[in-house]
Coordinates of C-alpha atoms and ligand atoms in Angstrom, one line a residue:
Chain W
M1 CA 25.8 45.2 1.4
I2 CA 22.4 46.7 2.1
E3 CA 21.1 44.6 -0.7
A4 CA 22.5 41.4 1.0
L5 CA 21.0 42.5 4.3
G6 CA 17.6 43.1 2.6
R7 CA 17.8 39.7 0.9
N8 CA 18.5 38.1 4.3
I9 CA 15.6 39.7 5.9
L10 CA 13.4 38.7 3.0
N11 CA 14.6 35.2 3.3
L12 CA 13.9 35.2 7.0
T13 CA 10.4 36.5 6.7
Q14 CA 9.8 34.0 3.9
T15 CA 11.0 31.1 6.0
A16 CA 9.0 32.3 9.0
G17 CA 5.9 32.5 6.8
E18 CA 6.4 29.1 5.3
M19 CA 6.9 27.6 8.8
V20 CA 3.8 29.1 10.2
K21 CA 1.8 27.9 7.2
L22 CA 3.2 24.4 7.4
F23 CA 2.5 24.3 11.1
G24 CA -1.1 25.3 10.5
Q25 CA -1.6 22.6 7.9
T26 CA 0.1 20.0 10.2
V27 CA -2.3 20.9 13.0
L28 CA -5.3 20.8 10.6
Y29 CA -4.3 17.2 9.9
F30 CA -4.5 16.3 13.6
K31 CA -8.1 15.4 13.0
E32 CA -6.9 12.5 10.8
A33 CA -4.5 11.2 13.4
P34 CA -6.5 8.0 14.1
R35 CA -5.6 6.9 10.5
N36 CA -1.9 7.1 11.4
L37 CA -2.0 5.8 14.9
P38 CA 0.5 3.0 14.3
S39 CA 3.0 5.5 12.9
I40 CA 2.4 7.9 15.7
F41 CA 3.0 5.2 18.3
R42 CA 6.1 4.0 16.6
Q43 CA 7.5 7.6 16.5
T44 CA 6.6 8.2 20.1
A45 CA 8.3 5.1 21.3
E46 CA 11.3 5.8 19.2
I47 CA 11.7 9.3 20.5
G48 CA 10.8 8.5 24.1
I49 CA 12.6 5.2 24.6
G50 CA 15.5 6.1 22.3
T51 CA 16.3 9.3 24.1
L52 CA 15.6 8.1 27.6
P53 CA 19.1 6.7 28.5
V54 CA 21.0 9.7 27.4
A55 CA 18.5 12.1 28.9
S56 CA 18.8 10.2 32.2
V57 CA 22.5 10.5 32.3
L58 CA 22.4 14.1 31.4
A59 CA 19.8 15.0 34.0
L60 CA 21.5 12.9 36.7
F61 CA 24.8 14.7 36.2
V62 CA 23.3 18.2 35.8
G63 CA 21.4 17.6 39.1
M64 CA 24.6 16.3 40.8
V65 CA 26.8 19.2 39.6
L66 CA 24.2 21.7 40.5
A67 CA 23.9 20.3 44.1
L68 CA 27.7 20.1 44.4
Q69 CA 28.5 23.7 43.3
T70 CA 25.6 25.5 44.9
G71 CA 25.6 23.3 48.0
S72 CA 29.2 23.9 48.8
E73 CA 28.7 27.6 48.3
L74 CA 25.6 27.7 50.5
A75 CA 27.5 25.7 53.2
L76 CA 29.8 28.7 53.6
Y77 CA 26.9 30.7 54.9
G78 CA 25.4 27.7 56.7
S79 CA 22.2 27.8 54.7
Q80 CA 22.7 24.5 52.8
E81 CA 19.1 23.4 53.7
A82 CA 17.9 25.5 50.8
I83 CA 19.7 23.1 48.4
G84 CA 16.5 21.1 47.8
A85 CA 14.6 24.1 46.8
I86 CA 17.3 25.4 44.5
V87 CA 17.9 22.1 42.7
G88 CA 14.2 21.3 42.5
L89 CA 13.2 24.7 41.1
S90 CA 15.9 24.9 38.6
M91 CA 15.3 21.3 37.3
V92 CA 11.5 21.9 37.1
K93 CA 11.4 25.4 35.7
E94 CA 14.5 25.6 33.5
L95 CA 17.1 22.9 33.3
G96 CA 14.8 20.0 32.9
P97 CA 12.9 21.3 29.9
V98 CA 15.7 23.2 28.2
M99 CA 18.5 20.7 28.6
T100 CA 16.4 17.7 27.6
C101 CA 14.9 19.5 24.6
L102 CA 18.3 20.6 23.4
L103 CA 19.3 16.9 23.6
V104 CA 16.1 15.9 21.8
A105 CA 16.9 18.5 19.1
G106 CA 20.3 17.0 18.6
R107 CA 19.1 13.4 18.5
V108 CA 15.6 13.5 17.1
G109 CA 15.3 16.7 15.2
S110 CA 18.4 16.0 13.2
S111 CA 17.3 12.5 12.3
M112 CA 13.9 13.7 11.3
A113 CA 15.5 16.3 9.0
A114 CA 17.8 13.7 7.5
E115 CA 15.0 11.1 7.0
V116 CA 12.5 13.5 5.5
G117 CA 15.3 15.2 3.5
A118 CA 16.4 11.9 2.1
M119 CA 12.8 11.2 1.1
Q120 CA 12.7 14.6 -0.6
V121 CA 16.0 14.1 -2.5
Y122 CA 15.3 10.6 -3.6
E123 CA 11.8 11.5 -4.9
E124 CA 9.9 9.5 -2.3
I125 CA 7.9 12.6 -1.5
D126 CA 7.1 13.1 -5.1
A127 CA 6.0 9.4 -5.2
L128 CA 3.8 10.1 -2.2
K129 CA 2.1 13.0 -4.0
T130 CA 1.4 10.9 -7.0
L131 CA -0.3 8.4 -4.7
E132 CA -2.4 11.3 -3.5
I133 CA -1.0 10.9 0.0
S134 CA -0.3 14.3 1.5
P135 CA 3.3 14.3 2.8
I136 CA 2.2 16.6 5.6
R137 CA -0.3 14.1 6.8
Y138 CA 1.8 11.1 6.3
L139 CA 5.2 12.5 7.5
A140 CA 4.8 15.8 9.4
M141 CA 1.7 15.2 11.4
P142 CA 2.7 11.9 13.1
R143 CA 6.1 13.3 14.0
L144 CA 4.7 16.5 15.5
L145 CA 2.2 14.6 17.5
A146 CA 4.8 12.1 18.7
C147 CA 7.0 14.8 19.9
L148 CA 4.1 16.5 21.7
F149 CA 3.5 13.3 23.6
A150 CA 7.0 12.0 24.1
V151 CA 9.0 15.1 25.0
P152 CA 7.0 16.3 28.0
A153 CA 7.1 12.7 29.3
L154 CA 10.9 12.7 28.9
V155 CA 11.2 16.0 30.6
I156 CA 9.2 15.0 33.6
F157 CA 11.4 12.0 33.9
S158 CA 14.5 14.1 33.6
M159 CA 13.3 16.5 36.3
L160 CA 12.9 13.5 38.7
I161 CA 16.3 12.1 37.9
G162 CA 17.9 15.5 38.2
I163 CA 16.3 16.0 41.6
A164 CA 17.3 12.6 42.7
G165 CA 20.9 13.2 41.6
G166 CA 20.9 16.4 43.6
A167 CA 19.6 14.7 46.7
F168 CA 22.2 12.0 46.4
I169 CA 25.1 14.4 46.3
S170 CA 23.6 16.6 49.1
D171 CA 23.4 13.6 51.3
I172 CA 26.8 12.0 50.7
N173 CA 28.9 15.1 50.3
P174 CA 30.5 15.8 53.8
V175 CA 30.5 19.6 53.2
I176 CA 26.9 19.9 52.2
N177 CA 25.6 17.1 54.4
V178 CA 21.8 17.6 53.9
P179 CA 19.9 14.3 54.5
Y180 CA 17.2 13.2 52.1
N181 CA 14.2 14.1 54.2
V182 CA 15.4 17.7 54.7
Y183 CA 16.2 18.0 51.0
Y184 CA 12.7 16.7 50.2
E185 CA 10.8 18.8 52.6
N186 CA 12.6 21.9 51.5
M187 CA 12.0 21.2 47.9
I188 CA 8.3 20.4 48.4
R189 CA 7.8 23.7 50.2
A190 CA 9.4 25.6 47.3
I191 CA 7.8 24.0 44.3
G192 CA 4.2 24.7 43.5
Y193 CA 2.0 22.8 41.2
L194 CA 2.1 25.8 38.9
D195 CA 5.8 25.5 38.5
I196 CA 5.5 21.9 37.3
V197 CA 2.7 22.9 34.9
K198 CA 4.9 25.7 33.5
G199 CA 7.8 23.3 33.1
I200 CA 5.6 20.9 31.2
I201 CA 4.2 23.7 29.0
K202 CA 7.7 24.6 28.1
A203 CA 8.6 21.0 27.3
T204 CA 5.5 20.7 25.0
V205 CA 6.4 23.8 23.1
F206 CA 10.0 22.8 22.7
G207 CA 9.0 19.4 21.6
G208 CA 6.8 20.9 19.0
I209 CA 9.6 23.1 17.8
V210 CA 12.0 20.2 17.4
A211 CA 9.5 18.1 15.3
H212 CA 8.3 21.0 13.2
V213 CA 11.8 22.4 12.4
G214 CA 13.0 18.8 11.6
C215 CA 10.1 18.3 9.1
Y216 CA 10.3 21.8 7.6
V217 CA 14.0 21.6 7.0
G218 CA 13.5 18.1 5.6
F219 CA 10.9 19.2 3.1
K220 CA 13.1 22.0 2.0
T221 CA 16.1 19.8 1.3
R222 CA 17.7 20.0 -2.1
G223 CA 20.8 18.6 -3.8
G224 CA 21.7 15.1 -3.0
A225 CA 23.6 13.6 -0.1
R226 CA 25.3 16.9 0.6
G227 CA 22.0 18.6 0.9
I228 CA 20.8 16.0 3.4
G229 CA 23.9 16.6 5.5
Q230 CA 23.4 20.4 5.4
S231 CA 19.7 19.9 6.4
T232 CA 20.7 17.9 9.5
T233 CA 23.0 20.6 10.7
R234 CA 20.5 23.3 9.8
A235 CA 17.7 21.6 11.8
V236 CA 19.8 21.3 14.9
V237 CA 21.0 24.9 14.8
M238 CA 17.5 26.2 14.0
S239 CA 15.8 24.3 16.8
F240 CA 18.5 25.3 19.3
L241 CA 18.0 28.9 18.6
M242 CA 14.2 28.7 18.6
I243 CA 14.2 26.7 21.8
L244 CA 16.4 29.3 23.5
V245 CA 14.3 32.3 22.2
A246 CA 11.1 30.5 23.1
D247 CA 12.4 29.7 26.6
Y248 CA 13.0 33.4 27.3
F249 CA 9.6 34.5 26.1
L250 CA 7.8 31.7 27.8
S251 CA 9.6 32.4 31.1
R252 CA 8.7 36.0 30.7
L253 CA 5.1 35.3 29.9
M254 CA 4.6 32.8 32.7
M255 CA 6.3 34.9 35.4
Chain E
M1 CA 6.7 30.7 -1.0
S2 CA 3.2 29.8 -2.2
G3 CA 4.9 27.6 -4.8
F4 CA 6.6 25.5 -2.1
F5 CA 3.5 25.3 -0.2
K6 CA 1.3 24.4 -3.1
K7 CA 3.7 21.6 -3.8
L8 CA 3.4 20.2 -0.3
M9 CA -0.3 20.6 -0.4
H10 CA -0.5 18.4 -3.4
G11 CA -3.3 16.0 -2.9
F12 CA -4.6 17.7 0.2
S13 CA -8.2 18.1 -0.9
Q14 CA -8.3 14.6 -2.4
D15 CA -7.0 13.0 0.7
S16 CA -10.3 12.2 2.2
D17 CA -12.0 11.4 -1.1
P18 CA -13.4 7.9 -1.1
V19 CA -11.9 5.9 -3.9
T20 CA -14.7 5.1 -6.2
N21 CA -14.7 2.4 -8.8
Y22 CA -11.5 0.7 -7.9
E23 CA -12.3 -2.3 -10.1
G24 CA -12.3 -0.8 -13.5
S25 CA -10.0 1.5 -15.4
K26 CA -11.4 3.5 -18.2
G27 CA -8.5 5.1 -20.0
V28 CA -8.4 8.8 -20.3
G29 CA -7.5 11.1 -23.1
L30 CA -4.6 13.5 -22.6
R31 CA -4.0 16.8 -24.5
I32 CA -0.9 18.9 -24.0
E33 CA -1.0 22.4 -25.5
N34 CA 2.1 24.5 -26.0
L35 CA 3.8 23.5 -22.8
N36 CA 6.9 25.5 -21.9
K37 CA 9.2 25.1 -18.9
S38 CA 12.5 26.6 -18.0
F39 CA 14.8 26.0 -15.0
E40 CA 16.5 29.4 -14.6
D41 CA 18.0 29.9 -18.1
N42 CA 17.7 26.3 -19.1
H43 CA 14.7 26.2 -21.5
V44 CA 13.9 22.5 -21.2
L45 CA 10.5 22.1 -22.7
R46 CA 9.7 24.2 -25.8
D47 CA 6.2 24.4 -27.1
I48 CA 5.3 20.8 -26.5
S49 CA 1.9 19.8 -27.9
L50 CA 0.7 16.3 -27.9
D51 CA -2.7 14.6 -28.3
I52 CA -2.9 11.2 -26.7
Q53 CA -6.1 9.1 -27.1
A54 CA -7.9 7.3 -24.4
G55 CA -6.6 3.7 -24.2
E56 CA -3.6 4.5 -26.4
T57 CA -0.1 3.2 -25.6
F58 CA 2.2 6.1 -26.4
S59 CA 5.9 6.3 -26.3
I60 CA 8.2 9.2 -26.0
I61 CA 11.8 8.7 -27.2
G62 CA 14.7 11.1 -27.5
P63 CA 18.2 11.9 -26.3
S64 CA 19.1 12.2 -22.7
G65 CA 18.4 15.6 -21.1
T66 CA 15.7 16.7 -23.4
G67 CA 13.1 16.9 -20.7
K68 CA 11.2 13.7 -21.0
S69 CA 11.1 13.1 -17.3
V70 CA 10.2 16.7 -16.8
L71 CA 7.3 16.3 -19.2
L72 CA 6.0 13.3 -17.3
K73 CA 6.2 15.2 -14.0
H74 CA 4.0 17.9 -15.5
I75 CA 1.4 15.4 -16.3
V76 CA 1.2 14.2 -12.6
K77 CA 1.4 17.8 -11.4
L78 CA 4.7 17.5 -9.6
I79 CA 5.9 20.5 -11.8
T80 CA 3.9 23.4 -13.0
P81 CA 4.5 24.8 -16.4
D82 CA 5.7 28.3 -17.2
S83 CA 3.0 28.4 -19.9
G84 CA 0.7 26.0 -21.7
K85 CA -2.0 23.7 -20.6
I86 CA -2.6 20.0 -20.0
Y87 CA -6.0 18.5 -20.2
I88 CA -6.8 15.1 -18.8
D89 CA -10.2 13.7 -19.6
G90 CA -11.1 17.2 -20.7
Q91 CA -10.1 18.8 -17.4
D92 CA -7.4 21.5 -17.3
I93 CA -5.3 20.0 -14.6
F94 CA -3.6 23.3 -13.6
A95 CA -6.9 25.3 -13.4
E96 CA -7.4 27.2 -10.1
D97 CA -10.4 25.3 -8.8
V98 CA -9.5 21.9 -10.1
D99 CA -8.6 20.5 -6.6
K100 CA -12.0 21.3 -5.2
K101 CA -13.8 18.6 -7.1
P102 CA -13.0 14.9 -7.5
K103 CA -10.9 14.2 -10.5
G104 CA -12.9 11.1 -11.7
Y105 CA -9.7 9.3 -12.8
R106 CA -6.5 8.0 -11.3
Y107 CA -3.0 8.3 -12.6
S108 CA 0.2 6.9 -11.4
M109 CA 3.8 7.1 -12.4
V110 CA 6.8 4.8 -12.3
F111 CA 9.7 7.0 -11.6
Q112 CA 13.0 6.8 -13.4
T113 CA 14.6 6.4 -10.0
S114 CA 11.9 4.0 -8.8
A115 CA 11.4 6.3 -5.8
L116 CA 10.3 3.4 -3.5
F117 CA 9.7 4.1 0.2
N118 CA 12.9 2.9 1.8
S119 CA 11.5 2.5 5.3
L120 CA 8.8 0.1 4.1
S121 CA 8.9 -3.5 2.9
V122 CA 8.1 -4.5 -0.7
G123 CA 4.6 -5.5 0.2
E124 CA 4.0 -2.3 2.2
N125 CA 5.2 -0.2 -0.8
V126 CA 2.8 -1.9 -3.1
G127 CA -0.1 -1.7 -0.7
L128 CA 0.5 1.8 0.7
W129 CA -2.1 3.5 -1.5
L130 CA -4.7 0.8 -0.9
R131 CA -4.2 1.0 2.9
E132 CA -3.9 4.8 3.1
K133 CA -7.1 5.2 1.1
R134 CA -8.9 2.4 2.8
V135 CA -9.8 1.0 -0.6
C136 CA -10.8 -2.5 0.6
P137 CA -10.4 -4.8 3.6
E138 CA -6.9 -6.0 4.6
N139 CA -7.2 -9.6 3.3
R140 CA -8.2 -8.3 0.0
I141 CA -5.3 -5.8 0.0
R142 CA -2.9 -8.7 0.7
R143 CA -4.4 -10.6 -2.3
I144 CA -4.0 -7.6 -4.6
I145 CA -0.3 -7.1 -3.4
R146 CA 0.4 -10.7 -4.2
E147 CA -1.3 -10.5 -7.5
K148 CA 0.6 -7.3 -8.6
L149 CA 3.9 -8.7 -7.5
R150 CA 3.2 -11.8 -9.5
L151 CA 2.6 -9.7 -12.6
V152 CA 6.1 -8.3 -12.3
G153 CA 7.7 -11.6 -11.5
L154 CA 8.3 -10.9 -7.8
E155 CA 5.9 -13.4 -6.3
G156 CA 6.4 -14.0 -2.6
K157 CA 8.9 -11.2 -2.1
E158 CA 6.5 -9.1 0.1
E159 CA 8.7 -9.2 3.2
L160 CA 12.0 -8.0 1.6
M161 CA 13.1 -4.5 2.5
I162 CA 13.8 -2.1 -0.3
S163 CA 17.6 -1.9 0.5
E164 CA 17.8 -5.7 -0.2
L165 CA 16.7 -5.3 -3.8
S166 CA 18.7 -5.0 -7.0
G167 CA 18.0 -2.0 -9.3
G168 CA 15.8 -4.1 -11.6
M169 CA 13.8 -5.5 -8.8
K170 CA 13.2 -2.0 -7.5
K171 CA 11.9 -1.0 -10.8
R172 CA 9.5 -3.9 -10.9
V173 CA 8.3 -3.1 -7.3
A174 CA 7.7 0.4 -8.5
I175 CA 5.7 -0.9 -11.4
A176 CA 3.7 -3.1 -9.1
R177 CA 3.0 -0.2 -6.8
S178 CA 1.7 1.8 -9.7
L179 CA -0.5 -1.0 -11.0
A180 CA -2.0 -1.5 -7.5
M181 CA -3.8 1.8 -8.0
N182 CA -5.6 0.4 -11.0
P183 CA -4.9 3.6 -12.8
D184 CA -6.7 5.0 -15.8
L185 CA -3.4 6.6 -16.9
I186 CA 0.0 5.2 -16.2
L187 CA 3.3 6.8 -16.9
Y188 CA 6.5 4.7 -17.2
D189 CA 9.8 6.6 -17.0
E190 CA 12.5 4.2 -18.4
P191 CA 10.7 1.0 -17.3
T192 CA 13.3 -1.3 -18.9
A193 CA 16.5 0.7 -18.1
E194 CA 17.6 -1.8 -15.4
L195 CA 15.9 -4.9 -16.7
D196 CA 17.4 -7.9 -18.4
P197 CA 16.0 -8.8 -21.8
V198 CA 13.8 -11.6 -20.5
T199 CA 12.2 -9.5 -17.9
S200 CA 11.8 -6.7 -20.4
D201 CA 9.9 -9.0 -22.6
E202 CA 7.7 -10.0 -19.7
L203 CA 7.0 -6.4 -18.8
A204 CA 6.1 -5.8 -22.4
R205 CA 3.6 -8.6 -22.2
V206 CA 2.2 -7.3 -18.9
I207 CA 1.7 -3.8 -20.5
M208 CA -0.1 -5.3 -23.5
D209 CA -2.3 -7.5 -21.3
L210 CA -3.2 -4.6 -19.2
K211 CA -4.2 -2.6 -22.2
K212 CA -6.4 -5.4 -23.5
E213 CA -8.0 -6.0 -20.1
L214 CA -8.4 -2.5 -18.8
Q215 CA -8.2 -0.1 -21.7
L216 CA -5.9 2.1 -19.7
T217 CA -3.9 4.9 -21.3
T218 CA -0.1 4.2 -21.1
I219 CA 2.7 6.7 -21.7
I220 CA 6.2 5.2 -21.8
V221 CA 9.5 7.1 -21.9
S222 CA 12.2 4.8 -23.0
H223 CA 15.6 4.6 -24.6
D224 CA 14.8 1.0 -25.4
L225 CA 13.7 1.4 -29.0
N226 CA 12.7 -2.1 -29.7
F227 CA 10.6 -2.1 -26.6
A228 CA 8.9 1.2 -27.4
L229 CA 8.3 0.5 -31.1
Y230 CA 7.0 -3.0 -30.3
L231 CA 4.5 -1.9 -27.7
S232 CA 3.3 1.4 -28.8
D233 CA 0.4 2.6 -30.9
R234 CA 2.2 5.8 -31.6
V235 CA 5.6 7.2 -30.8
A236 CA 6.8 10.8 -30.4
M237 CA 10.4 11.8 -30.9
I238 CA 11.6 14.7 -28.8
D239 CA 14.8 16.6 -29.0
P240 CA 16.1 19.9 -27.5
E241 CA 14.1 21.9 -30.0
G242 CA 10.8 20.3 -29.1
I243 CA 8.8 17.5 -30.7
V244 CA 10.4 16.3 -33.9
E245 CA 7.9 13.7 -35.1
V246 CA 4.9 11.8 -34.0
G247 CA 3.6 8.7 -35.7
T248 CA 3.0 5.0 -35.6
P249 CA 6.0 2.7 -35.1
D250 CA 6.0 2.0 -38.8
Q251 CA 5.9 5.6 -39.7
I252 CA 8.7 6.4 -37.3
K253 CA 10.8 3.6 -38.7
A254 CA 10.2 4.8 -42.2
S255 CA 10.7 8.5 -41.3
E256 CA 12.8 10.6 -43.6
N257 CA 13.6 13.1 -40.9
P258 CA 17.4 13.0 -40.3
V259 CA 17.1 13.6 -36.6
V260 CA 14.8 10.6 -36.2
R261 CA 16.9 8.4 -38.5
K262 CA 20.0 9.3 -36.6
F263 CA 18.4 8.4 -33.3
I264 CA 16.8 5.1 -34.1
Y265 CA 19.3 3.6 -36.6
T266 CA 22.3 3.3 -34.2
T267 CA 24.6 0.4 -33.8
T268 CA 24.4 -0.7 -30.2
K269 CA 21.0 0.3 -29.0
G270 CA 18.8 1.1 -31.9
I271 CA 17.1 -1.1 -34.4
K272 CA 19.3 -2.6 -37.0
G273 CA 20.0 -0.1 -39.8
E274 CA 19.4 -1.2 -43.4
D275 CA 22.8 -0.5 -44.9
Ligands
ATP301 N1 14.2 20.1 -10.7 C1 15.0 20.6 -11.6 N2 15.7 21.7 -11.4 C2 16.5 22.2 -12.4 N3 16.8 21.6 -13.6 C3 16.1 20.5 -13.8 C4 15.2 19.9 -12.8 N4 14.7 18.7 -13.3 C5 15.3 18.6 -14.6 N5 16.1 19.6 -14.9 C6 16.8 19.8 -16.1 O1 16.0 19.6 -17.2 C7 16.6 18.9 -18.2 C8 15.8 17.7 -18.6 O2 15.9 16.7 -17.6 P1 15.1 15.4 -17.7 O3 15.4 14.6 -16.5 O4 13.7 15.6 -18.0 O5 15.8 14.7 -18.9 P2 15.4 13.3 -19.6 O6 15.0 13.6 -21.0 O7 14.5 12.6 -18.8 O8 16.8 12.6 -19.7 P3 17.1 11.0 -19.5 O9 16.8 10.4 -20.7 O10 18.6 11.0 -19.2 O11 16.3 10.6 -18.3 C9 18.0 18.6 -17.7 O12 18.9 19.5 -18.3 C10 18.0 18.8 -16.2 O13 19.2 19.4 -15.8
MG302 MG1 14.5 11.0 -17.6

């Protein structure tokens, strides 16, 4: 029992150590990014454009539900003007970054783990090494950079859509009945530039987590098609947990 | 942990090395000394020692599962041995500081599974090393790709995707990809396993021509005895106990060793036994 616990802790520290090291190496290869520009562009486009439709739908409905529930509650006390501030702040500081990045983890992180994992299992990574092409430079670096560009952009977009969704519901719902201009003024007064910057910082960190976990798990894949399947799940679970933990600490740090 | 990392870091220091002397190959000597490797309690390689001359065509034959692929992967540094040494061109390839200086030779390996990059086309697979290393201008790279594909009988197939190929075509693309490096040392793991007899003959001719032209060192692992014996300067027979015999094809064919005789004089795959 204690032995098993010890082994688990050992595994955890080993994984953490490996991840930090891999991250360091990936970042070191940033200086060679110009050589892989086409690959970085392709990845960025794939992540950004590919996730955009789902992310929009998600943000729209989160904004709408948020406005509907808080708005009708606020209406009881006659303070529904605050709805713009509430929806705006939650989208910018919390919901936009976290929800979008959880979505990206499910969609992009899993496919990265599967792709890199398949390359590991089918000896493509070995072949890269014999061609003296570093798998970190060729695979991990472009993916990490692409996520660092694409995810914040996606998150900004989600914030806007969510806010728009909230505004729409506030306007048409007869109970809430807050016109667009009131919603907008209220929101602008509440959100500072710093809030937006903090939201974008979160998005960047979460994006980095998704790409890094996807590649790390991919590289560690063993054991055929089954192993690839396990890696996909593992990448999603790991990024979810890491995003949530990072969210707490980032929020605390940037209070 | 460091093991995993070292594996990933493979080639890190050479990555930015300029590729010198792409035109010629020189052929390098290879010495393997008392190599041992176990996977958990499976002792795969036992005290393997081999001496392969520069420019030699050397074949390794032996039953399935005796560690032939594992041996080749040691030579290209994908696996590190438990004990023993490998010298290429006089350099201990597992020495601590070996990655700090340029190697001065190139090797490449044709994997048993071909190990092509599935997300790239045939042409991109063959040209990947040239492009990543910026060996020469793009139009020259295209010419080299066409030339190497022609050598393996796949002329004009640049645009096909890997998933559209048959097993034998994949193997030939893998061979073209290795040849595109102009290696000094080339390793073939089962090059003919998925090839028809005519293509096998053509591959044999290509390997012989390369040897005449470039003096490169060639190591072939094959179950195709006729192919191995026909091409090779020397052949080594390996079995679970280690290396059984090394000799020229004629010496191997005339061997008195029962293990060797049993392996090469079989009915369906071997050379015809003299009964
Ligand atoms: N990465 C690995 N981990 C654990 N065991 C391995 C690994 N690679 C190879 N082995 C084991 O090593 C032994 C030799 O494998 P290898 O692939 O070298 O055989 P081989 O001689 O090439 O056989 P074949 O002629 O069928 O290709 C096998 O028993 C295999 O299970
Ligand atoms: Mg093999």
